[in-house]
C-alpha cells in the first residue's frame, strides 16, 4: 500500500478536514472515529507520512503506541468498558481503508457486538461530548 498524500487522515493532519480531537503533540494526533464500532472508538495517528506499520520510523512508532496507551486509559475510564480492542491493519487485504497508519482504540463490553467497520456515522454532538470527557481524563 503506497502513501497517498490526499488520504483523509493526511488532510486532517494538514487541517484541511475537521476532526474531533482528543489529544495532540508534535508527533501524534488522536481523534474520535466518526463511524465508531462501539461508543468511545478513538484513533491515534502519527504525523509521519507512513501508510502502514512497516513503513514508519521506529521512533515515531514508539511515540504513537505510547500515546495509544495513554489515550486508551482515558477511553477506558470514561466509557467504563471492561475491555479494549487495540487494532491496526496493514494493507487493503488486511482490512485497511485509510492508507495512513493508525491505531484503533475500541471499547468492548460483555455481550455487545461491534458495529460494522466504517459503516454508520455517529451523532457529532455526542462524539464531541465524549471527546471532552476523554480529554479531561488524560493523564
Ligand atoms: P481502517 O479500515 O483501519 O483504515 O480504518 C479507518 C477508520 O477511519 C474507520 O474506522 C473509519 O470509520 C474512520 N474514518 C474514516 N474517515 C474518518 C474521518 N473523517 N474522521 C474520523 N474517522 C474516520
Short mmCIF file of N, CA and C and ligand atoms in Angstrom, two decimals:
data_model
loop_
_atom_site.label_atom_id
_atom_site.label_comp_id
_atom_site.label_asym_id
_atom_site.label_seq_id
_atom_site.Cartn_x
_atom_site.Cartn_y
_atom_site.Cartn_z
N UNK A 1 0.87 -1.20 0.00
CA UNK A 1 0.00 0.00 0.00
C UNK A 1 0.90 1.24 0.00
N UNK A 2 0.77 2.07 -1.05
CA UNK A 2 1.64 3.25 -1.10
C UNK A 2 0.96 4.44 -0.41
N UNK A 3 1.78 5.41 -0.04
CA UNK A 3 1.24 6.57 0.67
C UNK A 3 0.59 7.53 -0.32
N UNK A 4 -0.65 7.93 0.01
CA UNK A 4 -1.38 8.89 -0.82
C UNK A 4 -1.55 10.16 0.00
N UNK A 5 -0.91 11.23 -0.43
CA UNK A 5 -0.94 12.49 0.32
C UNK A 5 -2.34 13.06 0.49
N UNK A 6 -3.28 12.56 -0.29
CA UNK A 6 -4.64 13.07 -0.20
C UNK A 6 -5.56 12.16 0.59
N UNK A 7 -4.98 11.20 1.34
CA UNK A 7 -5.86 10.35 2.16
C UNK A 7 -6.48 11.21 3.27
N UNK A 8 -7.60 10.73 3.81
CA UNK A 8 -8.40 11.54 4.74
C UNK A 8 -7.61 11.94 5.99
N UNK A 9 -6.74 11.06 6.49
CA UNK A 9 -6.00 11.42 7.71
C UNK A 9 -4.89 12.43 7.41
N UNK A 10 -4.30 12.35 6.21
CA UNK A 10 -3.32 13.37 5.81
C UNK A 10 -4.00 14.73 5.75
N UNK A 11 -5.23 14.75 5.25
CA UNK A 11 -5.98 16.02 5.16
C UNK A 11 -6.31 16.54 6.56
N UNK A 12 -6.68 15.64 7.46
CA UNK A 12 -6.96 16.05 8.84
C UNK A 12 -5.68 16.62 9.46
N UNK A 13 -4.55 15.95 9.24
CA UNK A 13 -3.28 16.42 9.83
C UNK A 13 -2.89 17.78 9.27
N UNK A 14 -3.23 18.05 8.02
CA UNK A 14 -2.91 19.36 7.42
C UNK A 14 -3.96 20.42 7.76
N UNK A 15 -5.01 20.02 8.47
CA UNK A 15 -6.06 20.97 8.83
C UNK A 15 -7.03 21.24 7.70
N UNK A 16 -7.01 20.40 6.66
CA UNK A 16 -7.91 20.62 5.52
C UNK A 16 -9.29 19.99 5.75
N UNK A 17 -9.35 19.05 6.69
CA UNK A 17 -10.63 18.45 7.09
C UNK A 17 -10.72 18.53 8.60
N UNK A 18 -11.94 18.64 9.14
CA UNK A 18 -12.08 18.72 10.60
C UNK A 18 -11.94 17.35 11.24
N UNK A 19 -11.67 17.36 12.54
CA UNK A 19 -11.75 16.11 13.30
C UNK A 19 -12.15 16.48 14.72
N UNK A 20 -12.63 15.49 15.46
CA UNK A 20 -12.99 15.72 16.86
C UNK A 20 -11.80 15.22 17.67
N UNK A 21 -10.95 16.19 18.02
CA UNK A 21 -9.63 15.91 18.60
C UNK A 21 -9.72 15.55 20.07
N UNK A 22 -8.93 14.59 20.50
CA UNK A 22 -8.84 14.34 21.95
C UNK A 22 -7.44 14.61 22.48
N UNK A 23 -6.43 14.53 21.59
CA UNK A 23 -5.05 14.74 22.05
C UNK A 23 -4.19 15.09 20.85
N UNK A 24 -3.20 15.95 21.07
CA UNK A 24 -2.24 16.25 20.01
C UNK A 24 -0.91 16.63 20.62
N UNK A 25 0.17 16.13 20.04
CA UNK A 25 1.51 16.63 20.39
C UNK A 25 2.31 16.75 19.09
N UNK A 26 3.63 16.94 19.19
CA UNK A 26 4.42 17.19 17.97
C UNK A 26 4.44 15.99 17.04
N UNK A 27 4.24 14.81 17.59
CA UNK A 27 4.40 13.59 16.78
C UNK A 27 3.09 12.87 16.44
N UNK A 28 2.06 13.13 17.21
CA UNK A 28 0.83 12.34 17.06
C UNK A 28 -0.45 13.19 17.19
N UNK A 29 -1.54 12.58 16.72
CA UNK A 29 -2.87 13.19 16.88
C UNK A 29 -3.85 12.05 17.19
N UNK A 30 -4.73 12.29 18.16
CA UNK A 30 -5.77 11.31 18.48
C UNK A 30 -7.12 11.99 18.32
N UNK A 31 -8.07 11.30 17.69
CA UNK A 31 -9.39 11.88 17.45
C UNK A 31 -10.44 10.79 17.41
N UNK A 32 -11.70 11.22 17.52
CA UNK A 32 -12.81 10.26 17.54
C UNK A 32 -13.02 9.69 16.13
N UNK A 33 -13.25 8.38 16.06
CA UNK A 33 -13.64 7.75 14.80
C UNK A 33 -15.09 8.18 14.52
N UNK A 34 -15.34 8.74 13.33
CA UNK A 34 -16.71 9.25 13.07
C UNK A 34 -17.70 8.14 12.73
N UNK A 35 -17.18 6.94 12.50
CA UNK A 35 -18.08 5.79 12.28
C UNK A 35 -17.71 4.71 13.29
N UNK A 36 -17.98 5.00 14.57
CA UNK A 36 -17.46 4.14 15.65
C UNK A 36 -18.05 2.74 15.63
N UNK A 37 -17.18 1.77 15.92
CA UNK A 37 -17.65 0.39 16.01
C UNK A 37 -18.24 0.11 17.38
N UNK A 38 -17.88 0.95 18.37
CA UNK A 38 -18.56 0.94 19.65
C UNK A 38 -18.39 2.34 20.24
N UNK A 39 -19.18 2.66 21.27
CA UNK A 39 -19.11 4.01 21.84
C UNK A 39 -17.72 4.24 22.44
N UNK A 40 -17.04 5.30 22.00
CA UNK A 40 -15.71 5.61 22.52
C UNK A 40 -14.59 5.26 21.54
N UNK A 41 -14.93 4.72 20.38
CA UNK A 41 -13.93 4.33 19.37
C UNK A 41 -13.08 5.56 19.00
N UNK A 42 -11.79 5.44 19.25
CA UNK A 42 -10.86 6.55 19.05
C UNK A 42 -9.70 6.08 18.18
N UNK A 43 -9.13 7.00 17.41
CA UNK A 43 -8.00 6.68 16.53
C UNK A 43 -6.77 7.48 16.94
N UNK A 44 -5.60 6.86 16.80
CA UNK A 44 -4.34 7.57 17.06
C UNK A 44 -3.48 7.45 15.81
N UNK A 45 -3.02 8.58 15.30
CA UNK A 45 -2.19 8.58 14.09
C UNK A 45 -0.87 9.30 14.35
N UNK A 46 0.19 8.83 13.69
CA UNK A 46 1.46 9.57 13.74
C UNK A 46 1.42 10.71 12.74
N UNK A 47 2.26 11.72 12.96
CA UNK A 47 2.31 12.83 11.99
C UNK A 47 3.30 12.54 10.86
N UNK A 48 3.88 11.36 10.85
CA UNK A 48 4.75 10.96 9.74
C UNK A 48 3.89 10.36 8.62
N UNK A 49 4.29 10.63 7.39
CA UNK A 49 3.55 10.10 6.23
C UNK A 49 3.91 8.64 6.02
N UNK A 50 3.28 7.76 6.77
CA UNK A 50 3.55 6.32 6.67
C UNK A 50 2.22 5.61 6.44
N UNK A 51 2.17 4.75 5.44
CA UNK A 51 0.91 4.06 5.14
C UNK A 51 0.63 2.94 6.14
N UNK A 52 1.67 2.20 6.51
CA UNK A 52 1.46 1.04 7.38
C UNK A 52 2.52 1.00 8.47
N UNK A 53 2.35 0.05 9.36
CA UNK A 53 3.31 -0.16 10.47
C UNK A 53 4.70 -0.48 9.93
N UNK A 54 4.75 -1.06 8.74
CA UNK A 54 6.04 -1.47 8.18
C UNK A 54 6.80 -0.28 7.59
N UNK A 55 6.11 0.84 7.38
CA UNK A 55 6.73 1.98 6.70
C UNK A 55 7.22 3.06 7.66
N UNK A 56 6.77 3.04 8.88
CA UNK A 56 7.07 4.15 9.79
C UNK A 56 8.43 3.98 10.45
N UNK A 57 9.03 5.11 10.86
CA UNK A 57 10.31 5.04 11.57
C UNK A 57 10.06 4.48 12.97
N UNK A 58 11.04 3.74 13.51
CA UNK A 58 10.86 3.16 14.84
C UNK A 58 10.54 4.21 15.91
N UNK A 59 11.16 5.38 15.82
CA UNK A 59 10.92 6.41 16.85
C UNK A 59 9.48 6.91 16.82
N UNK A 60 8.95 7.10 15.61
CA UNK A 60 7.56 7.58 15.52
C UNK A 60 6.58 6.48 15.91
N UNK A 61 6.94 5.25 15.60
CA UNK A 61 6.07 4.14 16.01
C UNK A 61 6.02 4.08 17.54
N UNK A 62 7.17 4.25 18.16
CA UNK A 62 7.21 4.23 19.63
C UNK A 62 6.35 5.34 20.20
N UNK A 63 6.46 6.54 19.64
CA UNK A 63 5.65 7.67 20.13
C UNK A 63 4.17 7.36 19.96
N UNK A 64 3.81 6.77 18.83
CA UNK A 64 2.40 6.53 18.52
C UNK A 64 1.80 5.48 19.46
N UNK A 65 2.55 4.42 19.74
CA UNK A 65 1.99 3.38 20.62
C UNK A 65 1.94 3.88 22.07
N UNK A 66 2.88 4.75 22.44
CA UNK A 66 2.83 5.31 23.80
C UNK A 66 1.60 6.21 23.96
N UNK A 67 1.30 7.00 22.94
CA UNK A 67 0.10 7.85 23.01
C UNK A 67 -1.15 6.96 22.96
N UNK A 68 -1.09 5.89 22.20
CA UNK A 68 -2.23 4.96 22.15
C UNK A 68 -2.52 4.42 23.55
N UNK A 69 -1.48 4.04 24.27
CA UNK A 69 -1.69 3.53 25.64
C UNK A 69 -2.31 4.62 26.53
N UNK A 70 -1.79 5.84 26.40
CA UNK A 70 -2.27 6.93 27.25
C UNK A 70 -3.74 7.26 26.95
N UNK A 71 -4.07 7.37 25.68
CA UNK A 71 -5.45 7.67 25.29
C UNK A 71 -6.36 6.50 25.67
N UNK A 72 -5.87 5.27 25.49
CA UNK A 72 -6.68 4.09 25.81
C UNK A 72 -7.09 4.08 27.28
N UNK A 73 -6.18 4.50 28.16
CA UNK A 73 -6.51 4.56 29.59
C UNK A 73 -7.66 5.54 29.83
N UNK A 74 -7.60 6.68 29.15
CA UNK A 74 -8.65 7.69 29.32
C UNK A 74 -9.98 7.19 28.73
N UNK A 75 -9.91 6.53 27.57
CA UNK A 75 -11.13 5.99 26.94
C UNK A 75 -11.77 4.96 27.86
N UNK A 76 -10.94 4.11 28.47
CA UNK A 76 -11.47 3.07 29.36
C UNK A 76 -12.15 3.70 30.58
N UNK A 77 -11.49 4.72 31.12
CA UNK A 77 -12.06 5.38 32.31
C UNK A 77 -13.40 6.05 31.98
N UNK A 78 -13.45 6.74 30.86
CA UNK A 78 -14.66 7.49 30.51
C UNK A 78 -15.82 6.57 30.13
N UNK A 79 -15.51 5.54 29.35
CA UNK A 79 -16.60 4.67 28.87
C UNK A 79 -16.99 3.61 29.89
N UNK A 80 -16.07 3.32 30.81
CA UNK A 80 -16.34 2.25 31.79
C UNK A 80 -16.32 0.87 31.16
N UNK A 81 -15.83 0.78 29.91
CA UNK A 81 -15.80 -0.52 29.23
C UNK A 81 -14.75 -1.42 29.90
N UNK A 82 -15.12 -2.66 30.20
CA UNK A 82 -14.15 -3.54 30.84
C UNK A 82 -13.04 -4.01 29.92
N UNK A 83 -13.31 -4.02 28.60
CA UNK A 83 -12.29 -4.47 27.66
C UNK A 83 -12.00 -3.42 26.60
N UNK A 84 -10.80 -3.48 26.04
CA UNK A 84 -10.43 -2.56 24.95
C UNK A 84 -9.78 -3.37 23.85
N UNK A 85 -10.27 -3.19 22.64
CA UNK A 85 -9.62 -3.79 21.48
C UNK A 85 -8.71 -2.73 20.87
N UNK A 86 -7.41 -3.03 20.76
CA UNK A 86 -6.48 -2.13 20.07
C UNK A 86 -6.17 -2.81 18.74
N UNK A 87 -6.58 -2.17 17.63
CA UNK A 87 -6.45 -2.83 16.33
C UNK A 87 -5.69 -1.94 15.35
N UNK A 88 -5.06 -2.58 14.40
CA UNK A 88 -4.24 -1.84 13.44
C UNK A 88 -4.11 -2.73 12.21
N UNK A 89 -4.47 -2.23 11.03
CA UNK A 89 -4.49 -3.03 9.80
C UNK A 89 -3.42 -2.55 8.84
N UNK A 90 -2.81 -3.49 8.14
CA UNK A 90 -1.74 -3.16 7.19
C UNK A 90 -2.10 -3.69 5.81
N UNK A 91 -2.55 -2.79 4.93
CA UNK A 91 -2.90 -3.18 3.57
C UNK A 91 -4.39 -3.43 3.42
N UNK A 92 -4.88 -3.13 2.24
CA UNK A 92 -6.32 -3.29 1.95
C UNK A 92 -6.76 -4.73 2.20
N UNK A 93 -5.88 -5.67 1.90
CA UNK A 93 -6.25 -7.08 2.04
C UNK A 93 -6.44 -7.44 3.51
N UNK A 94 -5.82 -6.66 4.40
CA UNK A 94 -5.96 -6.90 5.83
C UNK A 94 -7.13 -6.11 6.41
N UNK A 95 -7.79 -5.29 5.58
CA UNK A 95 -8.95 -4.53 6.05
C UNK A 95 -8.68 -3.04 6.21
N UNK A 96 -7.47 -2.58 5.83
CA UNK A 96 -7.15 -1.15 5.97
C UNK A 96 -7.84 -0.35 4.87
N UNK A 97 -8.59 0.69 5.28
CA UNK A 97 -9.28 1.51 4.29
C UNK A 97 -8.64 2.88 4.12
N UNK A 98 -7.96 3.38 5.16
CA UNK A 98 -7.28 4.69 5.06
C UNK A 98 -5.77 4.44 5.07
N UNK A 99 -5.07 4.82 3.99
CA UNK A 99 -3.66 4.48 3.87
C UNK A 99 -2.71 5.42 4.63
N UNK A 100 -3.03 5.64 5.90
CA UNK A 100 -2.13 6.36 6.81
C UNK A 100 -2.20 5.57 8.12
N UNK A 101 -1.05 5.13 8.60
CA UNK A 101 -1.01 4.28 9.80
C UNK A 101 -1.88 4.84 10.93
N UNK A 102 -2.68 3.98 11.53
CA UNK A 102 -3.49 4.40 12.69
C UNK A 102 -3.78 3.22 13.59
N UNK A 103 -3.90 3.52 14.87
CA UNK A 103 -4.32 2.52 15.84
C UNK A 103 -5.76 2.82 16.24
N UNK A 104 -6.58 1.77 16.24
CA UNK A 104 -7.96 1.88 16.71
C UNK A 104 -7.98 1.54 18.20
N UNK A 105 -8.70 2.34 18.98
CA UNK A 105 -8.98 2.00 20.39
C UNK A 105 -10.49 1.79 20.44
N UNK A 106 -10.90 0.54 20.66
CA UNK A 106 -12.33 0.20 20.57
C UNK A 106 -12.79 -0.43 21.88
N UNK A 107 -13.61 0.30 22.65
CA UNK A 107 -14.13 -0.27 23.91
C UNK A 107 -14.96 -1.52 23.64
N UNK A 108 -14.80 -2.53 24.50
CA UNK A 108 -15.59 -3.76 24.39
C UNK A 108 -16.32 -4.03 25.69
N UNK A 109 -17.59 -4.31 25.54
CA UNK A 109 -18.45 -4.58 26.69
C UNK A 109 -19.05 -5.96 26.52
N UNK A 110 -19.22 -6.66 27.63
CA UNK A 110 -19.73 -8.03 27.57
C UNK A 110 -21.04 -8.10 26.82
N UNK A 111 -21.16 -9.05 25.90
CA UNK A 111 -22.42 -9.29 25.21
C UNK A 111 -22.72 -8.29 24.10
N UNK A 112 -21.89 -7.28 23.93
CA UNK A 112 -22.15 -6.27 22.89
C UNK A 112 -21.35 -6.61 21.64
N UNK A 113 -22.03 -6.72 20.49
CA UNK A 113 -21.26 -6.99 19.28
C UNK A 113 -20.83 -5.67 18.63
N UNK A 114 -19.74 -5.71 17.91
CA UNK A 114 -19.22 -4.50 17.27
C UNK A 114 -20.06 -4.14 16.06
N UNK A 115 -20.25 -2.82 15.86
CA UNK A 115 -20.88 -2.37 14.61
C UNK A 115 -19.91 -2.64 13.47
N UNK A 116 -20.44 -2.70 12.25
CA UNK A 116 -19.57 -2.95 11.10
C UNK A 116 -18.55 -1.83 10.96
N UNK A 117 -17.40 -2.19 10.47
CA UNK A 117 -16.29 -1.29 10.22
C UNK A 117 -16.71 -0.16 9.28
N UNK A 118 -16.45 1.09 9.68
CA UNK A 118 -16.67 2.27 8.82
C UNK A 118 -18.05 2.26 8.15
N UNK A 119 -19.11 2.02 8.94
CA UNK A 119 -20.43 1.88 8.31
C UNK A 119 -21.40 3.00 8.66
N UNK A 120 -21.58 3.30 9.97
CA UNK A 120 -22.62 4.28 10.36
C UNK A 120 -21.98 5.51 10.98
N UNK A 121 -22.30 6.68 10.45
CA UNK A 121 -21.74 7.92 11.00
C UNK A 121 -22.46 8.28 12.30
N UNK A 122 -21.68 8.61 13.32
CA UNK A 122 -22.24 8.90 14.65
C UNK A 122 -22.77 10.33 14.71
N UNK A 123 -23.53 10.60 15.76
CA UNK A 123 -24.01 11.95 16.04
C UNK A 123 -22.80 12.80 16.50
N UNK A 124 -22.51 13.87 15.77
CA UNK A 124 -21.30 14.66 16.04
C UNK A 124 -21.31 15.32 17.42
N UNK A 125 -22.50 15.76 17.87
CA UNK A 125 -22.57 16.40 19.19
C UNK A 125 -22.24 15.39 20.29
N UNK A 126 -22.72 14.16 20.11
CA UNK A 126 -22.41 13.12 21.11
C UNK A 126 -20.92 12.78 21.10
N UNK A 127 -20.34 12.71 19.89
CA UNK A 127 -18.90 12.42 19.80
C UNK A 127 -18.09 13.53 20.45
N UNK A 128 -18.52 14.77 20.21
CA UNK A 128 -17.81 15.92 20.79
C UNK A 128 -17.86 15.87 22.33
N UNK A 129 -19.04 15.53 22.85
CA UNK A 129 -19.20 15.46 24.32
C UNK A 129 -18.30 14.37 24.90
N UNK A 130 -18.24 13.24 24.20
CA UNK A 130 -17.38 12.14 24.65
C UNK A 130 -15.90 12.57 24.59
N UNK A 131 -15.54 13.25 23.51
CA UNK A 131 -14.15 13.71 23.34
C UNK A 131 -13.74 14.64 24.49
N UNK A 132 -14.66 15.51 24.90
CA UNK A 132 -14.34 16.43 26.01
C UNK A 132 -14.05 15.65 27.28
N UNK A 133 -14.83 14.59 27.52
CA UNK A 133 -14.60 13.77 28.72
C UNK A 133 -13.27 13.03 28.62
N UNK A 134 -12.96 12.53 27.44
CA UNK A 134 -11.68 11.80 27.27
C UNK A 134 -10.51 12.76 27.49
N UNK A 135 -10.62 13.97 26.94
CA UNK A 135 -9.56 14.98 27.13
C UNK A 135 -9.34 15.23 28.61
N UNK A 136 -10.44 15.37 29.34
CA UNK A 136 -10.35 15.69 30.77
C UNK A 136 -9.77 14.52 31.56
N UNK A 137 -9.91 13.30 31.03
CA UNK A 137 -9.42 12.12 31.76
C UNK A 137 -7.97 11.79 31.42
N UNK A 138 -7.38 12.49 30.46
CA UNK A 138 -5.99 12.18 30.07
C UNK A 138 -5.03 12.57 31.18
N UNK A 139 -4.10 11.63 31.49
CA UNK A 139 -3.09 11.99 32.50
C UNK A 139 -1.69 11.83 31.90
P1 LIG B 1 -9.05 1.32 8.63
O1 LIG B 1 -10.03 0.48 7.89
O2 LIG B 1 -8.29 0.56 9.66
O3 LIG B 1 -8.18 2.04 7.65
O4 LIG B 1 -9.91 2.35 9.45
C1 LIG B 1 -10.21 3.65 9.03
C2 LIG B 1 -11.13 4.21 10.10
O5 LIG B 1 -11.21 5.60 9.87
C3 LIG B 1 -12.54 3.65 10.09
O6 LIG B 1 -12.84 3.14 11.39
C4 LIG B 1 -13.41 4.87 9.74
O7 LIG B 1 -14.64 4.85 10.43
C5 LIG B 1 -12.53 6.01 10.17
N1 LIG B 1 -12.71 7.28 9.47
C6 LIG B 1 -12.85 7.48 8.14
N2 LIG B 1 -12.94 8.79 7.86
C7 LIG B 1 -12.84 9.45 9.05
C8 LIG B 1 -12.86 10.83 9.44
N3 LIG B 1 -13.01 11.83 8.56
N4 LIG B 1 -12.74 11.13 10.76
C9 LIG B 1 -12.61 10.14 11.67
N5 LIG B 1 -12.58 8.82 11.38
C10 LIG B 1 -12.70 8.48 10.09
#
